[in-house]
PDB file of C-alpha atoms and ligand atoms in Angstrom:
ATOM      1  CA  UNK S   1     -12.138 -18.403 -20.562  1.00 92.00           C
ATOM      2  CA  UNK S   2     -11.054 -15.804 -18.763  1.00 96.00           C
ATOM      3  CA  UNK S   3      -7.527 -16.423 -16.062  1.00 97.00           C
ATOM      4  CA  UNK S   4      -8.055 -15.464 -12.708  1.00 98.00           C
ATOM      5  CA  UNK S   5      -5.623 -15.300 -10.446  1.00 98.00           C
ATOM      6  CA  UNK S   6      -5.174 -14.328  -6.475  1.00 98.00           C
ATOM      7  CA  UNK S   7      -2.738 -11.551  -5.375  1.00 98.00           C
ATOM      8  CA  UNK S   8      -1.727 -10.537  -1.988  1.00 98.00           C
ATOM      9  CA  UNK S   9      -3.171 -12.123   1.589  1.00 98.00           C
ATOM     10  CA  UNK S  10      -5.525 -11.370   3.086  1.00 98.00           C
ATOM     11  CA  UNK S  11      -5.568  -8.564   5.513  1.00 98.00           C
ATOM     12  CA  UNK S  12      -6.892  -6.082   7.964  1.00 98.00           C
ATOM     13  CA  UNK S  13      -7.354  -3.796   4.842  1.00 98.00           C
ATOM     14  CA  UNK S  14      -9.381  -6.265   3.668  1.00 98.00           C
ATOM     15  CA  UNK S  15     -11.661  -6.645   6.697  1.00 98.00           C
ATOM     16  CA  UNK S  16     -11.828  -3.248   5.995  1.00 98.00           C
ATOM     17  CA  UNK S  17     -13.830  -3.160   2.427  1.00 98.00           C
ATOM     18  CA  UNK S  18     -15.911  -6.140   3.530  1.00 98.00           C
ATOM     19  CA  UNK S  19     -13.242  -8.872   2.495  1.00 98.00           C
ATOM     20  CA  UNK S  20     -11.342  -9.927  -0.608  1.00 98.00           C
ATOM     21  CA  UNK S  21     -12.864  -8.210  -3.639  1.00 98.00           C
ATOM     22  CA  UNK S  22     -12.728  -9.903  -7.301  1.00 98.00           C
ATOM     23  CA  UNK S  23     -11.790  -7.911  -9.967  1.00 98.00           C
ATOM     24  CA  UNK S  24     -13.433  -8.369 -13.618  1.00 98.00           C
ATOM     25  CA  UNK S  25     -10.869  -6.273 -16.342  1.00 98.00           C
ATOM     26  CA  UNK S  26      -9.261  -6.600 -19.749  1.00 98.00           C
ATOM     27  CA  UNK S  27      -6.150  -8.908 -20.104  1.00 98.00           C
ATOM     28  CA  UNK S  28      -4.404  -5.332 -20.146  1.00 97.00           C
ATOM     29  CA  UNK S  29      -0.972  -5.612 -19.013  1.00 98.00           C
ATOM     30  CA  UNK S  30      -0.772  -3.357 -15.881  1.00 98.00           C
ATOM     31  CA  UNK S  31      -2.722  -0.739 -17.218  1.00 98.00           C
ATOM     32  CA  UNK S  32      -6.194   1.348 -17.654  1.00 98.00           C
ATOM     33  CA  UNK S  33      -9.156   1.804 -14.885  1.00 98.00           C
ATOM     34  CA  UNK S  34      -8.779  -1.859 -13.614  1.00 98.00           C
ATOM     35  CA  UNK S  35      -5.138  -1.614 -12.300  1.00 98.00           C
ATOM     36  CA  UNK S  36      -5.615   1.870 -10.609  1.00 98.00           C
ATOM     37  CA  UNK S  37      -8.281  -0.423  -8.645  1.00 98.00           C
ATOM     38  CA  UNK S  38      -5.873  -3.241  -8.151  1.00 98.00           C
ATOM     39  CA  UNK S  39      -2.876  -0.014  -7.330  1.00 98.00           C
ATOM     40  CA  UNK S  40      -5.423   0.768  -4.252  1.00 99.00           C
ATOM     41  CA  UNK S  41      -5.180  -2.673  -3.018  1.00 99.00           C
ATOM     42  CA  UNK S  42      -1.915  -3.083  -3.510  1.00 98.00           C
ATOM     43  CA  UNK S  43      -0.805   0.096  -1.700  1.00 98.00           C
ATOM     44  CA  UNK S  44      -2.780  -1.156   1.103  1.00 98.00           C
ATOM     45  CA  UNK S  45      -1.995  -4.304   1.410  1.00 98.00           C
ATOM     46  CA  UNK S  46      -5.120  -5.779   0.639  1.00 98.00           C
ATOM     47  CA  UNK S  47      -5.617  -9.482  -1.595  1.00 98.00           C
ATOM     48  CA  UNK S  48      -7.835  -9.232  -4.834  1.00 98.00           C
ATOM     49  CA  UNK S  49      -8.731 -11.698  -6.836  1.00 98.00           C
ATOM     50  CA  UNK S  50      -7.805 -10.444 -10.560  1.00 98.00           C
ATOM     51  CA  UNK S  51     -10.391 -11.852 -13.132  1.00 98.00           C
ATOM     52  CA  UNK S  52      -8.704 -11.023 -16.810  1.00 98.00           C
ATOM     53  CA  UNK S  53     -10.528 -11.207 -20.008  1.00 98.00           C
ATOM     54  CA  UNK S  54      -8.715 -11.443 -23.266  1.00 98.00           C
ATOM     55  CA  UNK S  55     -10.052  -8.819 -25.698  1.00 97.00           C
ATOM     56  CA  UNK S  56     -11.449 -10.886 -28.331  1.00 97.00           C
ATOM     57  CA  UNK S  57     -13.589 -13.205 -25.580  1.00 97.00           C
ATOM     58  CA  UNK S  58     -14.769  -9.313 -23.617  1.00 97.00           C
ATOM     59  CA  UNK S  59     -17.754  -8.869 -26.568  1.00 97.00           C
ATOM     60  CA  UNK S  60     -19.195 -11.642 -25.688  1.00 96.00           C
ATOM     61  CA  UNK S  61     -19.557 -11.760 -22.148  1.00 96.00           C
ATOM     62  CA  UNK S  62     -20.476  -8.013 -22.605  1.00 97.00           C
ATOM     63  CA  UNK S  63     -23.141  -9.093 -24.878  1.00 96.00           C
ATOM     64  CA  UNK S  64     -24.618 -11.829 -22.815  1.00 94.00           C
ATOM     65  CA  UNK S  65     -22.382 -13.289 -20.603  1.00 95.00           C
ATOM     66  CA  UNK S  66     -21.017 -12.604 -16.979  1.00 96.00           C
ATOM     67  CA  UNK S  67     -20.020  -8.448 -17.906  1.00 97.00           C
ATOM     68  CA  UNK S  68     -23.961  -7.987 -18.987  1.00 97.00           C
ATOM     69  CA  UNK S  69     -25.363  -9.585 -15.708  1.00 97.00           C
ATOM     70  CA  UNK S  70     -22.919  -7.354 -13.525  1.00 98.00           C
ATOM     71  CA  UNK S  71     -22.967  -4.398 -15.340  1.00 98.00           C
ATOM     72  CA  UNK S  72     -26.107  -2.323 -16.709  1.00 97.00           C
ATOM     73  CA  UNK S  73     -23.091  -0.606 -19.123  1.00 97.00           C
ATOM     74  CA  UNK S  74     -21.351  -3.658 -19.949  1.00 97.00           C
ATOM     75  CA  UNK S  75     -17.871  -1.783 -18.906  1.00 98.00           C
ATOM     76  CA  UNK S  76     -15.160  -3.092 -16.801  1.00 98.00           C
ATOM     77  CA  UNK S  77     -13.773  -2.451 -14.329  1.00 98.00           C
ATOM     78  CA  UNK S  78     -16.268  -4.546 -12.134  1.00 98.00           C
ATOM     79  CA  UNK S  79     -15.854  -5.607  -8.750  1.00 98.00           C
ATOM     80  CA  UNK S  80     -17.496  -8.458  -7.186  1.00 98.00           C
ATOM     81  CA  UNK S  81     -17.247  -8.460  -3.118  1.00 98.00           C
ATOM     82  CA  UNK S  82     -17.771 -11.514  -0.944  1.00 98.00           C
ATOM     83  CA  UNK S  83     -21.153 -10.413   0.224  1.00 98.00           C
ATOM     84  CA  UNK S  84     -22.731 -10.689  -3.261  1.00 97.00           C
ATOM     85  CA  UNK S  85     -22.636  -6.800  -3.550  1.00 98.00           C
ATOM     86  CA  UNK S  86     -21.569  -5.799  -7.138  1.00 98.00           C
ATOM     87  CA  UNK S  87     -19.352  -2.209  -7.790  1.00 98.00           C
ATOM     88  CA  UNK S  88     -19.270  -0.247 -10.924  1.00 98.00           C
ATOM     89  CA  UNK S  89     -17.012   2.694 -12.279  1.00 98.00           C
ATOM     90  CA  UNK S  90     -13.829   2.943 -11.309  1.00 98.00           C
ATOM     91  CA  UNK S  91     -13.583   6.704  -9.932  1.00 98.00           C
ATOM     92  CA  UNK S  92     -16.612   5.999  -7.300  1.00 98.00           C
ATOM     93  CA  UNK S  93     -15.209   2.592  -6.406  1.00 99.00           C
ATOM     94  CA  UNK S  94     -11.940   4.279  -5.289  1.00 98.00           C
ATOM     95  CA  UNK S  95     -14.053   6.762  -3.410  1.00 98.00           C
ATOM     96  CA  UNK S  96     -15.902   4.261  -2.084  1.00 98.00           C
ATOM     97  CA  UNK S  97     -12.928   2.386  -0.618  1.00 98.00           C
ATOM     98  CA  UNK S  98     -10.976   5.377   0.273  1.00 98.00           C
ATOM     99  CA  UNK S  99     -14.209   5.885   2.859  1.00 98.00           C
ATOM    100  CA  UNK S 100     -14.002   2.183   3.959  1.00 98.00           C
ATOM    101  CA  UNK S 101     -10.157   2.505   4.758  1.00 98.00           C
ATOM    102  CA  UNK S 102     -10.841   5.974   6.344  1.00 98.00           C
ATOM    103  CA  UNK S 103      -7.468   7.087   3.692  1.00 98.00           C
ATOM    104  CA  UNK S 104      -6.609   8.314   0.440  1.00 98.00           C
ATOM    105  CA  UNK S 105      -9.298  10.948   0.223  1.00 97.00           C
ATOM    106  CA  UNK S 106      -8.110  13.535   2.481  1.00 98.00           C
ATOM    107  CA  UNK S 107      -9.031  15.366   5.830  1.00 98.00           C
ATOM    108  CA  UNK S 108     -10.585  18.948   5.232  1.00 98.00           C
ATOM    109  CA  UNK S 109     -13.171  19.494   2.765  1.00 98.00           C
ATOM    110  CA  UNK S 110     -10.289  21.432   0.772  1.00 98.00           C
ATOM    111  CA  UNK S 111      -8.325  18.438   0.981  1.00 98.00           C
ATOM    112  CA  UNK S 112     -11.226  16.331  -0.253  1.00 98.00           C
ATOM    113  CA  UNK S 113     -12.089  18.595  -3.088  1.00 98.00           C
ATOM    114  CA  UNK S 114      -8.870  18.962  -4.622  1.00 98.00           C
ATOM    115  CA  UNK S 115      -8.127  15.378  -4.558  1.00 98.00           C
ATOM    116  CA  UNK S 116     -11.304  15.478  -6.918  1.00 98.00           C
ATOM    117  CA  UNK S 117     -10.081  18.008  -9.252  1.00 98.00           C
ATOM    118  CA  UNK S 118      -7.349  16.332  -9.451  1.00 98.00           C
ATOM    119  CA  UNK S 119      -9.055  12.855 -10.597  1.00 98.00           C
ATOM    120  CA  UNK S 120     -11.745  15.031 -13.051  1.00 98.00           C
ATOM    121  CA  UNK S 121      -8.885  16.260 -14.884  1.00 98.00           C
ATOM    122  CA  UNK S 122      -7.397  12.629 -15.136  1.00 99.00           C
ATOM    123  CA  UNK S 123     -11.240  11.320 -15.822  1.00 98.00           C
ATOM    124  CA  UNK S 124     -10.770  13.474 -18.933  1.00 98.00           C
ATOM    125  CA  UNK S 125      -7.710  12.972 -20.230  1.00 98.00           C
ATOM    126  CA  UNK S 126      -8.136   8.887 -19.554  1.00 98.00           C
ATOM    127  CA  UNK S 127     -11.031   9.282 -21.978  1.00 98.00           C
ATOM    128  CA  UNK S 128      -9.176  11.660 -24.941  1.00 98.00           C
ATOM    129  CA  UNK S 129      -5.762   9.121 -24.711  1.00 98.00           C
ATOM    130  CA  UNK S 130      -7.822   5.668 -24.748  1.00 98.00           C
ATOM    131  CA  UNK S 131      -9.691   7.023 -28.131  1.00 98.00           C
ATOM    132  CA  UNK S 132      -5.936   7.886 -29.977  1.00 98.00           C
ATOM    133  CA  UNK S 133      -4.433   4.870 -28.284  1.00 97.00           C
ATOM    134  CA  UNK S 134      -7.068   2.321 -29.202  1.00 96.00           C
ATOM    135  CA  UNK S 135      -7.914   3.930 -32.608  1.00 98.00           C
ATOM    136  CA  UNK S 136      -8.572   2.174 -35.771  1.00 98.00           C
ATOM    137  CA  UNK S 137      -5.974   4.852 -37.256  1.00 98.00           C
ATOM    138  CA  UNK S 138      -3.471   5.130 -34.288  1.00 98.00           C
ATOM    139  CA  UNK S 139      -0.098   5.868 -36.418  1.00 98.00           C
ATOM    140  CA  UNK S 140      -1.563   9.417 -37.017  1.00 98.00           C
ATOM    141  CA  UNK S 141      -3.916  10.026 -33.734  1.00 98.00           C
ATOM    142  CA  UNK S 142      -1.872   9.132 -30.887  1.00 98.00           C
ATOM    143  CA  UNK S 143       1.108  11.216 -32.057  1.00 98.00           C
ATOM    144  CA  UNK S 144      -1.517  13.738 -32.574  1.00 98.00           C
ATOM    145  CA  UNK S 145      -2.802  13.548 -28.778  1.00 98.00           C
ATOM    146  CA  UNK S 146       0.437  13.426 -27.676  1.00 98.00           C
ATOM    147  CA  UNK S 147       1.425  16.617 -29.321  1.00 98.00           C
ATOM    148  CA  UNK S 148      -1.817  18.351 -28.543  1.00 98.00           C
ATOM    149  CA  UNK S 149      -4.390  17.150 -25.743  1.00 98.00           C
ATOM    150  CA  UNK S 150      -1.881  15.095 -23.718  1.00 98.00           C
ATOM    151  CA  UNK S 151       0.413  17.887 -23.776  1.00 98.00           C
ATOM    152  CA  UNK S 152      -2.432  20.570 -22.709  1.00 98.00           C
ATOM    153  CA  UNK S 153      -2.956  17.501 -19.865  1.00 98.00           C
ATOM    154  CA  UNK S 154       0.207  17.624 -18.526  1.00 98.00           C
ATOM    155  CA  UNK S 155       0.807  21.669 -18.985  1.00 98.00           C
ATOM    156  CA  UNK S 156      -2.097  21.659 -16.701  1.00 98.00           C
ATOM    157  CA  UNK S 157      -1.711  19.536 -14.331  1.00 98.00           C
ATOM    158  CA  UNK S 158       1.567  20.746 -13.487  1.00 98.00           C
ATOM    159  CA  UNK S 159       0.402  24.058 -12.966  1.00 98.00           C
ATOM    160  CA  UNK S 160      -2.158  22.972 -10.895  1.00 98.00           C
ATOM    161  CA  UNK S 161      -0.067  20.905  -8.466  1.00 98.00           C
ATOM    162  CA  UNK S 162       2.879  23.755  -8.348  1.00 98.00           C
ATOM    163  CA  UNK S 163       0.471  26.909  -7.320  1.00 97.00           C
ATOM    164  CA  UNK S 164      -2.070  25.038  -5.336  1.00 98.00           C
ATOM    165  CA  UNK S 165      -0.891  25.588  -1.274  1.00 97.00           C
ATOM    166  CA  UNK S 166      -2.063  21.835  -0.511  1.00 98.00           C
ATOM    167  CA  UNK S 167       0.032  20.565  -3.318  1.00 98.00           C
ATOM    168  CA  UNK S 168       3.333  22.614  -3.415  1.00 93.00           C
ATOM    169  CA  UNK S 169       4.087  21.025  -0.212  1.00 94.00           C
ATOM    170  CA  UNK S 170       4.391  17.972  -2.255  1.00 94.00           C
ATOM    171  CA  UNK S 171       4.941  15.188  -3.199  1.00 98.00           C
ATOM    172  CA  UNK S 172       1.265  13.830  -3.191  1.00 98.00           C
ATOM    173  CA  UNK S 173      -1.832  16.255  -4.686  1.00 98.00           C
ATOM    174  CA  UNK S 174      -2.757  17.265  -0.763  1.00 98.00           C
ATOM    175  CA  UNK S 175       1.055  17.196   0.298  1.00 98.00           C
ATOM    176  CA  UNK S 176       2.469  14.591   2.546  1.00 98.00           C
ATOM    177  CA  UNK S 177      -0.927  12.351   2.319  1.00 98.00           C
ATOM    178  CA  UNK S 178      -1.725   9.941  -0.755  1.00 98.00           C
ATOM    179  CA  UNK S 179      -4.664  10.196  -1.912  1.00 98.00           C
ATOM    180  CA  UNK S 180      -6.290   8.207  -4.752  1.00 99.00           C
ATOM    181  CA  UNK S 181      -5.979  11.388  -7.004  1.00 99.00           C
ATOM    182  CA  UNK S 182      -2.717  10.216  -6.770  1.00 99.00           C
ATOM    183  CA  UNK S 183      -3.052   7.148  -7.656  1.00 99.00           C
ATOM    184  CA  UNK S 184      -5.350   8.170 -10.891  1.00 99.00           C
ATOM    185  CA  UNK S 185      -2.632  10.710 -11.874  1.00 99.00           C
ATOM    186  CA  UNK S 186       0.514   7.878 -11.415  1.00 99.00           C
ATOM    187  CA  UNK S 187      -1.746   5.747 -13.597  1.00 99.00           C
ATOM    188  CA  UNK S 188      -2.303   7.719 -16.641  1.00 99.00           C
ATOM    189  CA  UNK S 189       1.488   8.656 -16.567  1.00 99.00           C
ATOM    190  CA  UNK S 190       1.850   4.957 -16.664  1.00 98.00           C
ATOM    191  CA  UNK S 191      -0.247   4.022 -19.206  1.00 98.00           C
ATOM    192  CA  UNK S 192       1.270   6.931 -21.191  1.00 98.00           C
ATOM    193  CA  UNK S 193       4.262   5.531 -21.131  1.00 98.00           C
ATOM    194  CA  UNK S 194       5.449   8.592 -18.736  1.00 98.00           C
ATOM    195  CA  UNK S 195       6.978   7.322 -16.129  1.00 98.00           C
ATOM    196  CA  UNK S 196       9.534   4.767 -17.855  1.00 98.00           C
ATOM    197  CA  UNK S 197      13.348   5.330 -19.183  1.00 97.00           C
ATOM    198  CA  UNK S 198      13.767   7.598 -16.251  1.00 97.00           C
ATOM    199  CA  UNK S 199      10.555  10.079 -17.040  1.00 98.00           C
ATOM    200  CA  UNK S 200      12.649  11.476 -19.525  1.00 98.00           C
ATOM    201  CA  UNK S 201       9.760  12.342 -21.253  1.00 98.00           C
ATOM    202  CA  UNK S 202       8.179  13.869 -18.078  1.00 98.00           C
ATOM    203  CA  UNK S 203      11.821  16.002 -18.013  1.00 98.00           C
ATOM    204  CA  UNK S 204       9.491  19.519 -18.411  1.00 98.00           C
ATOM    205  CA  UNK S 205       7.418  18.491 -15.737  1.00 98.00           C
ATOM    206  CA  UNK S 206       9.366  18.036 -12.384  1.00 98.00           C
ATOM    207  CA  UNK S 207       6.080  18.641 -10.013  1.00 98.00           C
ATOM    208  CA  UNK S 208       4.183  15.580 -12.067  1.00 98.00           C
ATOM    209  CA  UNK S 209       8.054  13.776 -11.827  1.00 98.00           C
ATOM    210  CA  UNK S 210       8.066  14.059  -8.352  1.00 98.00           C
ATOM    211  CA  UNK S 211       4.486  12.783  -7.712  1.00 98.00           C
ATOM    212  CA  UNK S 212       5.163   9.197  -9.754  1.00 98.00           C
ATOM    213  CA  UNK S 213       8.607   9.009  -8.304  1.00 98.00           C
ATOM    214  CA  UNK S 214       6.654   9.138  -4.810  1.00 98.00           C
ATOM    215  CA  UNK S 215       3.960   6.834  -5.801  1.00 99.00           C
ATOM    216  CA  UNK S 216       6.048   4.542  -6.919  1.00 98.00           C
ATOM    217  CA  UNK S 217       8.242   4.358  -4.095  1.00 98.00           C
ATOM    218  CA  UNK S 218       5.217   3.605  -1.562  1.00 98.00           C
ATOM    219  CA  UNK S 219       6.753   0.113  -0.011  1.00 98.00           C
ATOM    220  CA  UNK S 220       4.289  -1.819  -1.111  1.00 98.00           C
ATOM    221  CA  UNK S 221       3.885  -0.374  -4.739  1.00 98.00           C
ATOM    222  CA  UNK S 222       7.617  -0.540  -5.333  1.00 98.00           C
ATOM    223  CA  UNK S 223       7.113  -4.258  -4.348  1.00 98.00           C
ATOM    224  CA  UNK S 224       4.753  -4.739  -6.982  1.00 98.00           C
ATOM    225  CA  UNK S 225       7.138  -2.948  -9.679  1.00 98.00           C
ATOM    226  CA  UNK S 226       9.531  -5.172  -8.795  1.00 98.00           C
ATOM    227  CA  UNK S 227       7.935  -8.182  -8.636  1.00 98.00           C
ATOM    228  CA  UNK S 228       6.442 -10.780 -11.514  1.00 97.00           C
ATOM    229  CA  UNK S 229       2.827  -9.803 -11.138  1.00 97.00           C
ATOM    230  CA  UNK S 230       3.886  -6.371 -12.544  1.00 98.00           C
ATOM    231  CA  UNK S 231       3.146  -6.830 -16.432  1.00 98.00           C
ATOM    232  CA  UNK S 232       3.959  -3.427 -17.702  1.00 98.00           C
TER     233      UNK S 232
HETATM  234  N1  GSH W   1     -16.655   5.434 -16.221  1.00 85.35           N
HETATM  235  C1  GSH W   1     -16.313   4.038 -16.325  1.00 85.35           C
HETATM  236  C2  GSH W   1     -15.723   3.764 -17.696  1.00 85.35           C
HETATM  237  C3  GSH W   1     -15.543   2.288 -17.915  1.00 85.35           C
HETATM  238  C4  GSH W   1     -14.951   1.984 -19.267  1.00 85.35           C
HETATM  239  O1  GSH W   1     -15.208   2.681 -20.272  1.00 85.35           O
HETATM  240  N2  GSH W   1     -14.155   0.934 -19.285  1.00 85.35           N
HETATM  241  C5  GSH W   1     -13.536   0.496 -20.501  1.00 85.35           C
HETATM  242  C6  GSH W   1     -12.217  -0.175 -20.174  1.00 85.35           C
HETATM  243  S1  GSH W   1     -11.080   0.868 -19.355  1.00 85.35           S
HETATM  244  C7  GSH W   1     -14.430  -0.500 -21.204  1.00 85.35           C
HETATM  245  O2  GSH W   1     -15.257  -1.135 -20.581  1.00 85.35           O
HETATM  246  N3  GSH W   1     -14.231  -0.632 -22.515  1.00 85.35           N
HETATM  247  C8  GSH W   1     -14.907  -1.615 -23.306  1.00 85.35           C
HETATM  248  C9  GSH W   1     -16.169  -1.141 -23.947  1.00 85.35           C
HETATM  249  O3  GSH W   1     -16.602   0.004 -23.708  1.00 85.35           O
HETATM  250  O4  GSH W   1     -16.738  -1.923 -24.692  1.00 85.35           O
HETATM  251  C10 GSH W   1     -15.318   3.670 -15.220  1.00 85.35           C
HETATM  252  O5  GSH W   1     -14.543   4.540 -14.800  1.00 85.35           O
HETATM  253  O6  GSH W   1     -15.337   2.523 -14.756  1.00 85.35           O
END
């Protein structure tokens, strides 16, 4: 059975999205394309109710159970909102939501169009890390990805974020503004493993450094951090 659990109260962000959404993910610690959905709500200040499946009881319910029904792919993240109304993919959900809370997309078109390069880039490197991470021969891939396309990742992204006018203003991709490209990008770093011991390992990158540091100091994200409901 899967645990489900509520976090937060609810809120005028809420009212916002069209009341407290329920969120269907892996039993994942804090991590992968469910928590950057929960890391909206939480920045906001929105409730969620957070629906965790246990990896060996996901097949199933992808097969035939509850996953199949909601989603046509069978993937989580899946959010369920009061209304009945069912949401798919993670990227388009935070778009969607960054649309309802008229935030974390950006003003100008420019804004709004390098807060997607941004999360492309991330889209791609979210897909190249889960296959080394979750491989059947991890002790040789992930060092490998670490070495090679995580590195290229991070080279890049860097670059990106120091010449682009919007984003040397820092600390967010836009400048002052969060967007959700932000949140994408803390994510990954997370999940990575990036942002802990004092982002020693993110030492060559002081731009991408700068950006976590300022996610995670966002009142209520540092709240979460801090707090039991933060798993790791
Ligand atoms: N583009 C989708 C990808 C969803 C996806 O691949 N989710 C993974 C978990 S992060 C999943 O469902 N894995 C289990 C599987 O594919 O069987 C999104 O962003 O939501």
């Amino acid at each position: 059975m899967p645990t489900t659990k509520i976090f937060g109260t609810e809120s005028a962000a809420n009212k916002a999205i069209g009341g407290i959404p329920t969120i269907h993910y892996f039993d994942f610690l804090s991590r992968g394309r469910g928590q950057v959905v929960r890391l909206m709500l939480i920045d906001a200040g929105a409730a969620y109710k957070d629906v965790r499946y246990s990896f060996d009881e996901y097949p199933e319910q992808k097969q035939t159970g509850v996953i199949a029904k909601m989603n046509p792919t069978g993937n989580v993240p899946i959010v369920e909102m009061p209304d009945g109304k069912i949401l798919t993919q993670s990227y388009p959900i935070l778009r969607h939501w960054s649309r309802l809370f008229g935030a974390y997309d950006g003003k100008t078109e420019e804004e709004k169009y390098f807060a997607d390069v941004i999360c492309d880039i991330v889209i791609d490197w979210r897909t190249l890390f889960l296959a080394a991470f979750f491989s059947a021969n991890k002790a040789e891939d992930y060092p490998k990805h670490k070495s090679g396309k995580r590195k290229h990742f991070l080279d890049a992204l860097e670059r990106h974020l120091k010449s682009n006018d919007l984003s040397s203003r820092g600390p967010f991709v836009i400048g002052k503004e969060i967007t959700y490209a932000d949140l994408v990008l803390f994510q990954i770093m997370h999940d990575e493993e990036l942002t802990r011991d004092g982002k020693k390992e993110l030492q060559n990158y002081p731009r991408l450094a700068q950006l976590a540091s300022a996610v995670e100091g966002r009142p209520n994200v540092k709240a979460f951090l801090e707090s039991d409901a933060y798993l790791g």
